[in-house]
Amino acid sequence: MSELTKELMELVWGTKSSPGLSDTIFCRWTQGFVFSESEGSALEQFEGGPCAVIAPVQAFLLKKLLFSSEKSSWRDCPEEERKELLCHTLCDILESACCDNSGAFCLVSWLRGKTTEEQTAGISGSPAESSCQVEHSAALAVEELGFERFHALIQKRSFRSLPELKDAVLDQYSMWGNKFGVLLFLYSVLLTKGIENIKNEIEDSNEPLIDPVYGHGSQSLINLLLTGHAVSNVWDGDRECSGMKLLGIHEQAAVGFLTLMEALRYCKVGSYLKSPKFPIWIVGSETHLTVFFAKDMALVAPEAPSEQARRVFQTYDPEVACTGNKICTPGCPQDLLLSHNIRAHAIHIGVTPGTPGSPEQQGTTPQDHSFQDLEF
């Protein structure tokens, strides 16, 4: 098994200290992208865990179906159209994960009839021109492969252009529906993004993308599929805490994210995810991810001026993120404030000598305090 394969396994699954538990979680993730028989455009999930990949794919699939086609009904989705929708959706997510201008895209597949030497080479020895035949059906049962053998059989193929990638994804359509389709796509996104790039964005690089105990996907994994960035937080922009930089979302997302955890005050979702470009949201509960959507574009809108102002203000006073107030100490450049239509009024607060708690009574020198009251 190649070093790249081992790095990929560690990034996704963590250190494999309990083989039985890892195999159990692994089996829950071994499913393909399968459409429902009752809802033509709906993807099905069979076990707990893979909703971290299935839900974002479902959301982007609906975006393409509702807002990039002229169909009158999203329920009427014949098989050939579903094939096109799924493949284009997978390509869109892979394109957003490609973080450089080289346009290097990766597809991971598992192969049939590989030699022992090829199995040893693993991911690293697989150019796009490989003549090996991709296994398009789940001929081998999950129990026959298992965790270790599956990862010994996977292969990476690289593409230098988006048209080449789209042709390959479409050509391998049946592979996305087999028992390993979700994992193969996940690995394709991770290798397209780059393992080192992902580690640089994740808050704790030692934390695997899939929880080794419960099998759910991390917030970094969800954010990677939604925005192309594997950051661990859902707030707008970056923040600093005790000298440590915490990465957040940097632009309005095409598809939004909401979570019950915010109602419980465990986190705060920023406006970039709350107010996406399209009225489609992934909604997280304690144990599951669900997709909410609508066709009414009036539900979403460009960012409000007050939100823009608050973001500029927060750059110079991080306390705004916690308190939500509009008072800060001097330091915000006036030209920057005016460029965002923010009017600043100086406020001077002094302490009357001799009053209880005054500096004279406390043995200190009286001082005036200056603030800026911002008007959005």
Short mmCIF file of N, CA and C in Angstrom, two decimals, residues 173-301:
data_model
loop_
_atom_site.label_atom_id
_atom_site.label_comp_id
_atom_site.label_asym_id
_atom_site.label_seq_id
_atom_site.Cartn_x
_atom_site.Cartn_y
_atom_site.Cartn_z
N TYR A 173 -20.35 6.35 -14.76
CA TYR A 173 -21.60 6.59 -14.04
C TYR A 173 -22.03 5.40 -13.19
N SER A 174 -21.94 4.20 -13.73
CA SER A 174 -22.39 3.03 -12.97
C SER A 174 -21.53 2.79 -11.74
N MET A 175 -20.28 3.25 -11.77
CA MET A 175 -19.43 3.09 -10.60
C MET A 175 -19.93 3.93 -9.42
N TRP A 176 -20.49 5.11 -9.70
CA TRP A 176 -20.98 5.96 -8.63
C TRP A 176 -22.19 5.34 -7.94
N GLY A 177 -22.86 4.43 -8.61
CA GLY A 177 -24.01 3.79 -8.00
C GLY A 177 -23.71 2.48 -7.31
N ASN A 178 -22.43 2.01 -7.40
CA ASN A 178 -22.14 0.73 -6.75
C ASN A 178 -21.90 0.92 -5.26
N LYS A 179 -21.53 -0.15 -4.57
CA LYS A 179 -21.45 -0.11 -3.12
C LYS A 179 -20.36 0.80 -2.57
N PHE A 180 -19.49 1.28 -3.43
CA PHE A 180 -18.40 2.13 -2.95
C PHE A 180 -18.44 3.52 -3.59
N GLY A 181 -19.55 3.84 -4.25
CA GLY A 181 -19.63 5.10 -4.97
C GLY A 181 -19.42 6.33 -4.10
N VAL A 182 -20.02 6.36 -2.90
CA VAL A 182 -19.90 7.51 -2.02
C VAL A 182 -18.46 7.69 -1.56
N LEU A 183 -17.82 6.60 -1.15
CA LEU A 183 -16.43 6.69 -0.69
C LEU A 183 -15.49 7.06 -1.83
N LEU A 184 -15.70 6.50 -3.00
CA LEU A 184 -14.83 6.82 -4.14
C LEU A 184 -14.94 8.29 -4.51
N PHE A 185 -16.14 8.83 -4.45
CA PHE A 185 -16.29 10.26 -4.73
C PHE A 185 -15.65 11.10 -3.64
N LEU A 186 -15.84 10.71 -2.38
CA LEU A 186 -15.21 11.43 -1.27
C LEU A 186 -13.70 11.46 -1.45
N TYR A 187 -13.10 10.32 -1.75
CA TYR A 187 -11.65 10.26 -1.95
C TYR A 187 -11.23 11.11 -3.15
N SER A 188 -12.07 11.15 -4.18
CA SER A 188 -11.75 11.97 -5.35
C SER A 188 -11.69 13.45 -4.97
N VAL A 189 -12.63 13.89 -4.14
CA VAL A 189 -12.65 15.29 -3.70
C VAL A 189 -11.41 15.58 -2.86
N LEU A 190 -11.07 14.68 -1.96
CA LEU A 190 -9.93 14.90 -1.06
C LEU A 190 -8.62 14.99 -1.82
N LEU A 191 -8.43 14.11 -2.80
CA LEU A 191 -7.19 14.14 -3.57
C LEU A 191 -7.16 15.31 -4.55
N THR A 192 -8.32 15.72 -5.04
CA THR A 192 -8.37 16.91 -5.89
C THR A 192 -8.00 18.15 -5.07
N LYS A 193 -8.50 18.24 -3.87
CA LYS A 193 -8.16 19.35 -2.97
C LYS A 193 -6.70 19.29 -2.54
N GLY A 194 -6.22 18.09 -2.26
CA GLY A 194 -4.86 17.91 -1.77
C GLY A 194 -4.83 17.68 -0.28
N ILE A 195 -4.19 16.61 0.17
CA ILE A 195 -4.18 16.26 1.59
C ILE A 195 -3.55 17.36 2.43
N GLU A 196 -2.44 17.91 1.97
CA GLU A 196 -1.77 18.97 2.73
C GLU A 196 -2.63 20.22 2.81
N ASN A 197 -3.30 20.56 1.72
CA ASN A 197 -4.19 21.73 1.73
C ASN A 197 -5.31 21.55 2.74
N ILE A 198 -5.84 20.35 2.83
CA ILE A 198 -6.91 20.06 3.78
C ILE A 198 -6.39 20.18 5.21
N LYS A 199 -5.22 19.62 5.47
CA LYS A 199 -4.65 19.69 6.82
C LYS A 199 -4.37 21.13 7.24
N ASN A 200 -4.04 21.97 6.28
CA ASN A 200 -3.77 23.38 6.59
C ASN A 200 -5.05 24.15 6.92
N GLU A 201 -6.19 23.65 6.47
CA GLU A 201 -7.46 24.34 6.73
C GLU A 201 -8.20 23.79 7.94
N ILE A 202 -8.01 22.51 8.23
CA ILE A 202 -8.70 21.91 9.37
C ILE A 202 -8.11 22.46 10.67
N GLU A 203 -8.97 22.73 11.62
CA GLU A 203 -8.53 23.29 12.90
C GLU A 203 -7.65 22.31 13.66
N ASP A 204 -8.04 21.05 13.68
CA ASP A 204 -7.25 20.00 14.34
C ASP A 204 -6.97 18.92 13.31
N SER A 205 -5.75 18.92 12.78
CA SER A 205 -5.42 17.98 11.70
C SER A 205 -5.36 16.54 12.18
N ASN A 206 -5.36 16.34 13.50
CA ASN A 206 -5.34 14.97 14.04
C ASN A 206 -6.74 14.38 14.15
N GLU A 207 -7.74 15.22 13.95
CA GLU A 207 -9.13 14.73 14.02
C GLU A 207 -9.56 14.22 12.65
N PRO A 208 -9.97 12.95 12.53
CA PRO A 208 -10.34 12.41 11.22
C PRO A 208 -11.63 13.03 10.69
N LEU A 209 -11.80 12.96 9.38
CA LEU A 209 -13.01 13.52 8.75
C LEU A 209 -14.25 12.70 9.06
N ILE A 210 -14.05 11.41 9.34
CA ILE A 210 -15.17 10.55 9.74
C ILE A 210 -14.92 10.09 11.16
N ASP A 211 -15.87 10.35 12.03
CA ASP A 211 -15.71 9.99 13.44
C ASP A 211 -15.54 8.48 13.59
N PRO A 212 -14.46 8.01 14.24
CA PRO A 212 -14.19 6.57 14.33
C PRO A 212 -15.13 5.82 15.26
N VAL A 213 -15.89 6.56 16.08
CA VAL A 213 -16.79 5.90 17.03
C VAL A 213 -18.22 5.86 16.49
N TYR A 214 -18.72 7.01 16.03
CA TYR A 214 -20.11 7.09 15.58
C TYR A 214 -20.27 7.08 14.07
N GLY A 215 -19.21 7.38 13.34
CA GLY A 215 -19.26 7.27 11.89
C GLY A 215 -19.83 8.47 11.17
N HIS A 216 -20.06 9.59 11.86
CA HIS A 216 -20.60 10.76 11.18
C HIS A 216 -19.47 11.62 10.60
N GLY A 217 -19.79 12.39 9.58
CA GLY A 217 -18.81 13.25 8.96
C GLY A 217 -18.61 14.53 9.76
N SER A 218 -17.39 15.05 9.76
CA SER A 218 -17.08 16.25 10.52
C SER A 218 -17.60 17.49 9.80
N GLN A 219 -17.60 18.63 10.53
CA GLN A 219 -18.01 19.89 9.91
C GLN A 219 -17.02 20.30 8.82
N SER A 220 -15.75 19.95 8.99
CA SER A 220 -14.75 20.25 7.96
C SER A 220 -15.09 19.54 6.66
N LEU A 221 -15.55 18.30 6.75
CA LEU A 221 -15.94 17.55 5.56
C LEU A 221 -17.15 18.18 4.89
N ILE A 222 -18.13 18.58 5.67
CA ILE A 222 -19.34 19.21 5.13
C ILE A 222 -18.98 20.53 4.46
N ASN A 223 -18.15 21.33 5.13
CA ASN A 223 -17.75 22.62 4.56
C ASN A 223 -16.95 22.45 3.27
N LEU A 224 -16.11 21.42 3.22
CA LEU A 224 -15.32 21.17 2.01
C LEU A 224 -16.24 20.91 0.82
N LEU A 225 -17.27 20.10 1.01
CA LEU A 225 -18.18 19.77 -0.08
C LEU A 225 -19.08 20.95 -0.44
N LEU A 226 -19.40 21.80 0.54
CA LEU A 226 -20.27 22.94 0.28
C LEU A 226 -19.53 24.12 -0.34
N THR A 227 -18.32 24.38 0.14
CA THR A 227 -17.62 25.61 -0.24
C THR A 227 -16.28 25.38 -0.91
N GLY A 228 -15.77 24.15 -0.87
CA GLY A 228 -14.44 23.90 -1.42
C GLY A 228 -13.32 24.13 -0.42
N HIS A 229 -13.68 24.49 0.83
CA HIS A 229 -12.68 24.75 1.86
C HIS A 229 -13.01 23.91 3.10
N ALA A 230 -12.01 23.20 3.61
CA ALA A 230 -12.23 22.27 4.72
C ALA A 230 -12.05 22.94 6.07
N VAL A 231 -12.59 24.15 6.22
CA VAL A 231 -12.49 24.84 7.50
C VAL A 231 -13.44 24.18 8.50
N SER A 232 -13.11 24.36 9.78
CA SER A 232 -13.88 23.66 10.82
C SER A 232 -15.02 24.48 11.40
N ASN A 233 -15.11 25.76 11.01
CA ASN A 233 -16.11 26.64 11.61
C ASN A 233 -17.13 27.11 10.58
N VAL A 234 -18.26 27.64 11.09
CA VAL A 234 -19.35 28.05 10.19
C VAL A 234 -19.61 29.54 10.25
N TRP A 235 -18.80 30.30 10.98
CA TRP A 235 -18.99 31.74 11.04
C TRP A 235 -18.37 32.41 9.83
N ASP A 236 -18.64 33.70 9.68
CA ASP A 236 -18.10 34.48 8.55
C ASP A 236 -16.67 34.92 8.85
N GLY A 237 -15.78 34.72 7.89
CA GLY A 237 -14.42 35.22 8.03
C GLY A 237 -13.61 34.48 9.07
N ASP A 238 -12.37 34.96 9.26
CA ASP A 238 -11.46 34.37 10.24
C ASP A 238 -11.53 35.15 11.54
N ARG A 239 -11.21 34.47 12.63
CA ARG A 239 -11.18 35.12 13.93
C ARG A 239 -9.89 34.72 14.66
N GLU A 240 -9.53 35.53 15.62
CA GLU A 240 -8.36 35.24 16.43
C GLU A 240 -8.79 35.02 17.87
N CYS A 241 -8.22 34.00 18.47
CA CYS A 241 -8.53 33.68 19.86
C CYS A 241 -7.22 33.35 20.56
N SER A 242 -6.80 34.22 21.46
CA SER A 242 -5.55 34.02 22.21
C SER A 242 -4.38 33.80 21.27
N GLY A 243 -4.34 34.58 20.19
CA GLY A 243 -3.24 34.48 19.25
C GLY A 243 -3.36 33.37 18.24
N MET A 244 -4.43 32.58 18.30
CA MET A 244 -4.64 31.48 17.36
C MET A 244 -5.68 31.89 16.32
N LYS A 245 -5.35 31.71 15.05
CA LYS A 245 -6.25 32.08 13.98
C LYS A 245 -7.22 30.94 13.69
N LEU A 246 -8.50 31.25 13.75
CA LEU A 246 -9.56 30.26 13.49
C LEU A 246 -10.23 30.60 12.17
N LEU A 247 -10.19 29.66 11.23
CA LEU A 247 -10.67 29.92 9.87
C LEU A 247 -12.18 29.73 9.78
N GLY A 248 -12.82 30.59 8.99
CA GLY A 248 -14.26 30.49 8.77
C GLY A 248 -14.59 30.58 7.29
N ILE A 249 -15.85 30.90 6.98
CA ILE A 249 -16.33 30.97 5.60
C ILE A 249 -16.06 32.37 5.05
N HIS A 250 -15.56 32.46 3.82
CA HIS A 250 -15.08 33.74 3.29
C HIS A 250 -15.96 34.34 2.20
N GLU A 251 -16.98 33.65 1.74
CA GLU A 251 -17.86 34.23 0.73
C GLU A 251 -19.21 33.55 0.78
N GLN A 252 -20.19 34.20 0.18
CA GLN A 252 -21.55 33.67 0.17
C GLN A 252 -21.57 32.33 -0.55
N ALA A 253 -22.10 31.32 0.11
CA ALA A 253 -22.13 29.98 -0.44
C ALA A 253 -23.29 29.83 -1.42
N ALA A 254 -23.13 28.91 -2.38
CA ALA A 254 -24.23 28.64 -3.31
C ALA A 254 -25.37 27.92 -2.60
N VAL A 255 -25.00 27.02 -1.70
CA VAL A 255 -25.97 26.26 -0.91
C VAL A 255 -25.70 26.55 0.56
N GLY A 256 -26.74 26.73 1.35
CA GLY A 256 -26.59 27.15 2.73
C GLY A 256 -26.48 26.01 3.72
N PHE A 257 -26.23 26.39 4.96
CA PHE A 257 -26.14 25.41 6.05
C PHE A 257 -26.77 26.02 7.31
N LEU A 258 -27.64 25.25 7.95
CA LEU A 258 -28.25 25.62 9.22
C LEU A 258 -28.08 24.44 10.17
N THR A 259 -28.11 24.73 11.45
CA THR A 259 -27.92 23.64 12.40
C THR A 259 -28.72 23.88 13.68
N LEU A 260 -29.23 22.79 14.22
CA LEU A 260 -29.92 22.84 15.51
C LEU A 260 -28.97 23.27 16.62
N MET A 261 -27.67 23.02 16.43
CA MET A 261 -26.69 23.37 17.45
C MET A 261 -26.67 24.87 17.74
N GLU A 262 -27.06 25.69 16.76
CA GLU A 262 -27.11 27.13 17.00
C GLU A 262 -28.26 27.48 17.94
N ALA A 263 -29.39 26.81 17.78
CA ALA A 263 -30.51 27.05 18.69
C ALA A 263 -30.16 26.65 20.12
N LEU A 264 -29.27 25.67 20.25
CA LEU A 264 -28.81 25.24 21.57
C LEU A 264 -27.61 26.05 22.05
N ARG A 265 -27.20 27.07 21.25
CA ARG A 265 -26.12 27.99 21.58
C ARG A 265 -24.75 27.32 21.65
N TYR A 266 -24.56 26.28 20.86
CA TYR A 266 -23.25 25.66 20.76
C TYR A 266 -22.39 26.32 19.68
N CYS A 267 -23.02 26.99 18.73
CA CYS A 267 -22.28 27.64 17.66
C CYS A 267 -23.15 28.75 17.06
N LYS A 268 -22.54 29.53 16.17
CA LYS A 268 -23.29 30.58 15.46
C LYS A 268 -22.93 30.51 13.99
N VAL A 269 -23.92 30.28 13.16
CA VAL A 269 -23.72 30.20 11.72
C VAL A 269 -23.71 31.60 11.14
N GLY A 270 -22.72 31.90 10.31
CA GLY A 270 -22.62 33.22 9.71
C GLY A 270 -23.59 33.43 8.56
N SER A 271 -23.70 34.66 8.11
CA SER A 271 -24.65 34.99 7.06
C SER A 271 -24.27 34.38 5.71
N TYR A 272 -22.99 34.08 5.50
CA TYR A 272 -22.58 33.47 4.23
C TYR A 272 -23.24 32.11 4.03
N LEU A 273 -23.47 31.38 5.11
CA LEU A 273 -24.15 30.08 5.02
C LEU A 273 -25.64 30.20 5.27
N LYS A 274 -26.04 31.14 6.12
CA LYS A 274 -27.47 31.31 6.40
C LYS A 274 -28.21 31.87 5.20
N SER A 275 -27.55 32.75 4.47
CA SER A 275 -28.18 33.40 3.32
C SER A 275 -27.40 33.05 2.06
N PRO A 276 -27.62 31.86 1.52
CA PRO A 276 -26.87 31.42 0.33
C PRO A 276 -27.39 32.08 -0.94
N LYS A 277 -26.75 31.77 -2.04
CA LYS A 277 -27.17 32.33 -3.33
C LYS A 277 -28.47 31.71 -3.82
N PHE A 278 -28.73 30.47 -3.42
CA PHE A 278 -29.95 29.77 -3.84
C PHE A 278 -30.69 29.29 -2.60
N PRO A 279 -32.04 29.22 -2.65
CA PRO A 279 -32.83 28.83 -1.47
C PRO A 279 -32.78 27.32 -1.20
N ILE A 280 -31.60 26.85 -0.92
CA ILE A 280 -31.37 25.44 -0.60
C ILE A 280 -30.46 25.40 0.62
N TRP A 281 -30.84 24.65 1.63
CA TRP A 281 -30.07 24.57 2.86
C TRP A 281 -29.89 23.12 3.29
N ILE A 282 -28.71 22.81 3.78
CA ILE A 282 -28.50 21.57 4.52
C ILE A 282 -28.76 21.88 5.99
N VAL A 283 -29.61 21.12 6.62
CA VAL A 283 -29.98 21.35 8.01
C VAL A 283 -29.45 20.21 8.86
N GLY A 284 -28.63 20.56 9.84
CA GLY A 284 -28.03 19.55 10.70
C GLY A 284 -28.74 19.44 12.03
N SER A 285 -29.02 18.21 12.45
CA SER A 285 -29.53 17.95 13.79
C SER A 285 -28.41 17.27 14.59
N GLU A 286 -28.74 16.68 15.72
CA GLU A 286 -27.71 16.01 16.51
C GLU A 286 -27.14 14.80 15.78
N THR A 287 -27.94 14.18 14.92
CA THR A 287 -27.51 12.89 14.35
C THR A 287 -27.65 12.79 12.84
N HIS A 288 -28.19 13.81 12.18
CA HIS A 288 -28.48 13.63 10.76
C HIS A 288 -28.42 14.95 10.02
N LEU A 289 -28.26 14.87 8.69
CA LEU A 289 -28.31 16.03 7.81
C LEU A 289 -29.46 15.87 6.84
N THR A 290 -30.24 16.92 6.66
CA THR A 290 -31.40 16.92 5.78
C THR A 290 -31.30 18.11 4.84
N VAL A 291 -31.89 18.01 3.67
CA VAL A 291 -31.87 19.11 2.69
C VAL A 291 -33.24 19.76 2.64
N PHE A 292 -33.29 21.09 2.86
CA PHE A 292 -34.49 21.89 2.68
C PHE A 292 -34.30 22.73 1.42
N PHE A 293 -35.36 22.90 0.65
CA PHE A 293 -35.21 23.70 -0.57
C PHE A 293 -36.53 24.34 -0.95
N ALA A 294 -36.46 25.37 -1.78
CA ALA A 294 -37.63 26.06 -2.31
C ALA A 294 -37.27 26.60 -3.68
N LYS A 295 -38.26 26.98 -4.45
CA LYS A 295 -38.02 27.55 -5.78
C LYS A 295 -38.12 29.07 -5.78
N ASP A 296 -38.54 29.63 -4.66
CA ASP A 296 -38.76 31.07 -4.56
C ASP A 296 -37.44 31.78 -4.25
N MET A 297 -36.88 32.48 -5.24
CA MET A 297 -35.62 33.18 -5.05
C MET A 297 -35.76 34.39 -4.11
N ALA A 298 -36.99 34.78 -3.79
CA ALA A 298 -37.19 35.89 -2.86
C ALA A 298 -36.75 35.52 -1.45
N LEU A 299 -36.55 34.23 -1.19
CA LEU A 299 -36.10 33.79 0.12
C LEU A 299 -34.63 34.10 0.38
N VAL A 300 -33.89 34.34 -0.67
CA VAL A 300 -32.47 34.68 -0.53
C VAL A 300 -32.22 36.03 -1.19
N ALA A 301 -31.19 36.70 -0.75
CA ALA A 301 -30.90 38.03 -1.28
C ALA A 301 -29.43 38.32 -1.06
#
